[in-house]
Short mmCIF file of C-alpha atoms in Angstrom, two decimals:
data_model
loop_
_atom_site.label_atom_id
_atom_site.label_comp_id
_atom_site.label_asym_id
_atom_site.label_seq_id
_atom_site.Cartn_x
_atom_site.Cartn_y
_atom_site.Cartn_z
CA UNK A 595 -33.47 84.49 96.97
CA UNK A 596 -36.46 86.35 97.74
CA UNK A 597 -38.14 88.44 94.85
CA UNK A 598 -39.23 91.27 97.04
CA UNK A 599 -37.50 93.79 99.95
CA UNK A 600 -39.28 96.50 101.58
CA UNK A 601 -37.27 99.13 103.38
CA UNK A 602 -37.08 100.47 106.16
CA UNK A 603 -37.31 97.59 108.06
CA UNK A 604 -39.10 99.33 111.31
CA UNK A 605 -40.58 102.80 111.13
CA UNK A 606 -42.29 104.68 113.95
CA UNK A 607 -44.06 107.96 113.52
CA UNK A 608 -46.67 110.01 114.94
CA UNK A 609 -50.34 110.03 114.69
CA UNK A 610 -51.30 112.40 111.31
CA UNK A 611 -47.65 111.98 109.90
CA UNK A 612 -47.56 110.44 106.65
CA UNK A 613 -45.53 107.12 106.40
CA UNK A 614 -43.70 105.71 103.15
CA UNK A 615 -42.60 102.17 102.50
CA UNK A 616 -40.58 101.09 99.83
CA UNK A 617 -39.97 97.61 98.13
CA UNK A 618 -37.46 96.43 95.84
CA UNK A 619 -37.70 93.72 93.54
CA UNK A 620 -35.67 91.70 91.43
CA UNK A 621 -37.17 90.34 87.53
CA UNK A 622 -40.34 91.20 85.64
CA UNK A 623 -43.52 90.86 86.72
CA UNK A 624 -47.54 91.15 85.83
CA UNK A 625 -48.27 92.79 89.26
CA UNK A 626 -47.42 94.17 92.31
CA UNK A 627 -49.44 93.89 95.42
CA UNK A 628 -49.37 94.94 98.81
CA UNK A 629 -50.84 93.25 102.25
CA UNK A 630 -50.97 94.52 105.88
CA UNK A 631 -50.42 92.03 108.75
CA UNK A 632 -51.37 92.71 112.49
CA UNK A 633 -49.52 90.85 114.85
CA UNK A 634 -50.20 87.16 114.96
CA UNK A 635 -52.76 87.48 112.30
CA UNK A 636 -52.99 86.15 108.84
CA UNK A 637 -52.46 89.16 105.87
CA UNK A 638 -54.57 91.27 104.31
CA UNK A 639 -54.58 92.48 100.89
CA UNK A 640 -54.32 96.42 100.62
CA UNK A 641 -53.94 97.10 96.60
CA UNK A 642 -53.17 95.34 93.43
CA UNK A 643 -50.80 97.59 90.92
CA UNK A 644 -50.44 96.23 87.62
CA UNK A 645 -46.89 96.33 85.65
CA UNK A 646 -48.34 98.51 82.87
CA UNK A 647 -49.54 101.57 86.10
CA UNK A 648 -47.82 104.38 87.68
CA UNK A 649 -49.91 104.91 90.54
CA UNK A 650 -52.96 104.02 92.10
CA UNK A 651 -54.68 105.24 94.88
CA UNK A 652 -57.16 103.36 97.98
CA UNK A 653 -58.23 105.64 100.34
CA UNK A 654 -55.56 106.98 102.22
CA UNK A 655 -52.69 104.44 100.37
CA UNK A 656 -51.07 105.45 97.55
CA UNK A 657 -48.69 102.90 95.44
CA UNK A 658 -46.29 103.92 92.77
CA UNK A 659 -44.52 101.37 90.54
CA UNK A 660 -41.72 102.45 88.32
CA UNK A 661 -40.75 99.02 86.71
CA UNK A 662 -37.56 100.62 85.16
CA UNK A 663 -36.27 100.75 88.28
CA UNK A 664 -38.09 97.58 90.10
CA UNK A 665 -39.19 99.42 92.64
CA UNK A 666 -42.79 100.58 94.61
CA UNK A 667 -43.62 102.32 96.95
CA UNK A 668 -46.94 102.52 99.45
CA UNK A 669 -47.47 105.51 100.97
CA UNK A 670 -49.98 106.03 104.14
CA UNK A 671 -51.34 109.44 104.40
CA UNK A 672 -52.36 110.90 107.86
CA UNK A 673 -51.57 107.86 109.32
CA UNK A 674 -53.58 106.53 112.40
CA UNK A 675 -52.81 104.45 115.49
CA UNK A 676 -54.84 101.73 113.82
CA UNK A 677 -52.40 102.05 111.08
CA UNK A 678 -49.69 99.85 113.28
CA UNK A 679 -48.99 96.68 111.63
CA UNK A 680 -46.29 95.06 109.36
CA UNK A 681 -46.87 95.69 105.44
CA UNK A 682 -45.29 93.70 102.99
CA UNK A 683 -44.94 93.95 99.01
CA UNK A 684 -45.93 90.67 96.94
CA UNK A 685 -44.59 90.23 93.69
CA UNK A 686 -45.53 87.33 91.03
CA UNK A 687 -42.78 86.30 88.55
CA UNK A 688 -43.66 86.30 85.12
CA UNK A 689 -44.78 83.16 83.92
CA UNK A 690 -45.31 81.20 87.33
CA UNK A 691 -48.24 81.06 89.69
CA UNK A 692 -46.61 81.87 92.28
CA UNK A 693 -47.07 85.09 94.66
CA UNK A 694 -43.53 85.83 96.47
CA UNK A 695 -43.33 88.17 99.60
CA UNK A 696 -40.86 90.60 100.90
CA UNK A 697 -39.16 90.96 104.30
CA UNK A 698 -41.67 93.60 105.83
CA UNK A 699 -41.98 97.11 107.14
CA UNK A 700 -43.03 97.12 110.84
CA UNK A 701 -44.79 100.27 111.38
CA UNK A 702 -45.73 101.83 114.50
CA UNK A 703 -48.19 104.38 114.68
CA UNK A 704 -47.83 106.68 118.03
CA UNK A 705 -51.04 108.14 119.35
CA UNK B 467 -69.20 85.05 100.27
CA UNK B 468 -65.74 83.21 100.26
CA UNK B 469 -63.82 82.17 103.47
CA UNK B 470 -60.51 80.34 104.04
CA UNK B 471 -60.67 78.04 107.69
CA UNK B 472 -56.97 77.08 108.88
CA UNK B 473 -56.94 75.08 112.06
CA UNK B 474 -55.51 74.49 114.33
CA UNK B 475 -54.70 78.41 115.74
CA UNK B 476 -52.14 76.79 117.97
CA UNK B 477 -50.25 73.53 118.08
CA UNK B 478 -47.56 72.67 120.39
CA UNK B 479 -45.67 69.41 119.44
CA UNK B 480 -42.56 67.39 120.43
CA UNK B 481 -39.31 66.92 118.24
CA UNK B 482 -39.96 63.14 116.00
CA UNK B 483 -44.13 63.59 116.04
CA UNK B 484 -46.32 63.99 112.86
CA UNK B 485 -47.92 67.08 111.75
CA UNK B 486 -51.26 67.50 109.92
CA UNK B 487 -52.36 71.19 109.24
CA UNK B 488 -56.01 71.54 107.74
CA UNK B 489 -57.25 74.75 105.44
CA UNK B 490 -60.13 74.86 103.78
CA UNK B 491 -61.72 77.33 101.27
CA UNK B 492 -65.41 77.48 101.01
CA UNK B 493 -67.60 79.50 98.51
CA UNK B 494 -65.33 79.27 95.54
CA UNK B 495 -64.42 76.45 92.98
CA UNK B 496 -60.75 75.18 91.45
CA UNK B 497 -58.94 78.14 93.80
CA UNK B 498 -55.09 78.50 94.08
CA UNK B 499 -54.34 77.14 97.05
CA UNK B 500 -50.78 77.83 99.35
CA UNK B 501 -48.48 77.36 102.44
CA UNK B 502 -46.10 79.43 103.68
CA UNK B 503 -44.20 80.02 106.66
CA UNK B 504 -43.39 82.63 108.50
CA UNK B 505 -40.01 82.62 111.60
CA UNK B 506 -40.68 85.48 113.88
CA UNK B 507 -40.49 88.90 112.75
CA UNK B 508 -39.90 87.90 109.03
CA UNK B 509 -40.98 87.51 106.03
CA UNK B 510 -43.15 85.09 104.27
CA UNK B 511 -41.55 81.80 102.66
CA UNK B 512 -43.79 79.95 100.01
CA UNK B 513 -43.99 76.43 101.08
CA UNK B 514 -45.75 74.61 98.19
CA UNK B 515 -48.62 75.56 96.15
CA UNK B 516 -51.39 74.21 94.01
CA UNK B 517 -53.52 75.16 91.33
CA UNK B 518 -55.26 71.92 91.13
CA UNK B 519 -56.29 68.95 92.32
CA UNK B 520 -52.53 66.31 92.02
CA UNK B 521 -51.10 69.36 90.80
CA UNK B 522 -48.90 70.70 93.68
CA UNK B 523 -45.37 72.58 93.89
CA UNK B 524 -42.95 72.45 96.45
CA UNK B 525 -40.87 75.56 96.53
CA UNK B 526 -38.25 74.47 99.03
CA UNK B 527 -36.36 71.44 99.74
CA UNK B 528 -37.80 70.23 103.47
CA UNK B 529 -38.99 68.28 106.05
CA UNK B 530 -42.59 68.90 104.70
CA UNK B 531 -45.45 67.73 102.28
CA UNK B 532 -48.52 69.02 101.21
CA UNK B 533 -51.69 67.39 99.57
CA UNK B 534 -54.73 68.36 97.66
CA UNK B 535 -57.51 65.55 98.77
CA UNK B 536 -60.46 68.03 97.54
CA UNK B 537 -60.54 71.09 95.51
CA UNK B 538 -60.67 73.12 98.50
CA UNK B 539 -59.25 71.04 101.17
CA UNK B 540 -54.84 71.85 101.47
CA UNK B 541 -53.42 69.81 104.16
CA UNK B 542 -49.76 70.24 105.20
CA UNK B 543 -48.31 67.16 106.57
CA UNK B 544 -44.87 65.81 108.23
CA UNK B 545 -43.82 62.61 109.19
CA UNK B 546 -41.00 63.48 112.15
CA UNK B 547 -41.15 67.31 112.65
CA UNK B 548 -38.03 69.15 113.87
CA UNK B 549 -37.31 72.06 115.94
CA UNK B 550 -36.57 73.98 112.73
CA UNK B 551 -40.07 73.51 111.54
CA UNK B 552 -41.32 75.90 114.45
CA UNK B 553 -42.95 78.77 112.92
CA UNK B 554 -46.20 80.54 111.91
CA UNK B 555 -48.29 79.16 109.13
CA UNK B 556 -50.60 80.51 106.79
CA UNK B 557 -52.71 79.02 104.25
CA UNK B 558 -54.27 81.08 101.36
CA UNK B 559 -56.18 80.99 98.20
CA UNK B 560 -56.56 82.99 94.77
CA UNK B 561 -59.03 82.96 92.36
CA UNK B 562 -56.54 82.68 89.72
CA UNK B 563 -52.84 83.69 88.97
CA UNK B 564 -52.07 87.57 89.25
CA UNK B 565 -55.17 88.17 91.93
CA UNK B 566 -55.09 88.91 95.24
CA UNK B 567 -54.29 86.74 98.26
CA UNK B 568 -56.85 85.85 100.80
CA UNK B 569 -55.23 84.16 104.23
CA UNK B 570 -56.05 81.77 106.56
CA UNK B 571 -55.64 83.28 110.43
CA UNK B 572 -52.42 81.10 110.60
CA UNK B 573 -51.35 77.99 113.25
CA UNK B 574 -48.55 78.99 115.43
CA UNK B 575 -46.54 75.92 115.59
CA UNK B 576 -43.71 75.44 118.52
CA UNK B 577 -41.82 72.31 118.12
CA UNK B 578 -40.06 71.23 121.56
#
């Protein structure tokens, strides 16, 4: 089954709202990450949030990681039109080379 | 500077015909090299992936295989496709475990 899932699946909000994300994951792992996709496009890679940080901050992202709970969250601040894509959370199980994606938030940023 | 090439964008091929998918990686040495696949409006699913030359994974049981000719060369191969294999693919490399991603643009595949 898949290591990570991001809720809400869709979200649409206005221009200068902020928007959160959350993703949910399932064993222990080194680090979390989190990419951006635009529509028929490969991913990009947002922020890296290691299993022994809180928070980190990027701009106008911020990520939280509370490992007791296996959970993170990516929140966009003052979010843009440009902002519209689907984000997902990456996890990597301990012990394996392996980087394993969640389901995806589609966000839609309203001008 | 390092860049990933995945061709082709788009492929269109009938049900029983072979598939060859190219990526290459340029401007790095010995990267971590995947596949995955992604149906419409989902997720990502990790195909295979390699952190070496004859040193490759397979993460799900399928109609697929995947080979390491070069360090940086991944090719993702099948010998009958099916209509089931229809999806997006994305190639994408790592300097080493636990760092970041970089993709490929992806190869929409349709399968009729």
């Amino acid at each position: 089954s898949q290591q990570g899932e991001e809720d809400p699946q869709a979200l649409s909000i206005q221009e200068g709202e902020n928007a959160t994300m959350n993703c949910s994951y399932k064993t222990s792992i080194n680090n979390l990450q989190w990419y951006r996709q635009n529509s028929g496009r490969g991913l990009v890679h947002l922020i890296l949030i290691r299993s022994n940080e809180r928070e980190k901050h990027s701009g106008r992202l911020r990520v939280t990681l509370d490992t007791s709970k296996k959970s993170s969250s990516l929140l966009i601040t003052a979010s843009r039109a440009a902002d519209t894509a689907s984000y997902f959370c990456a996890t990597d199980a301990r012990g394996t080379d392996k980087l394993i994606f969640g389901t995806g938030t589609r966000l839609q940023v309203f001008p | 500077s390092q860049t990933i090439h995945q061709w082709p964008a788009t492929l269109v091929q009938p049900v029983g015909s072979p598939l060859s998918l190219e990526c290459t990686v340029e401007g790095t040495s010995n990267p971590n090299l995947y596949w995955y696949r992604q149906a419409a409006g989902r997720g990502l699913q990790l195909l295979f992936y390699s952190i070496g030359i004859d040193q490759i994974s397979s993460e799900v049981p399928q109609n697929l295989s995947a080979s390491r000719p070069q360090d940086r060369q991944f090719i993702l191969s099948s010998k009958k496709l099916l209509l089931s294999d229809s999806g997006f693919y994305l190639c994408a490399w790592s300097q080493h475990n636990n760092s970041p991603l970089h993709f490929g643009n992806g190869t929409r595949l349709t399968v009729t």
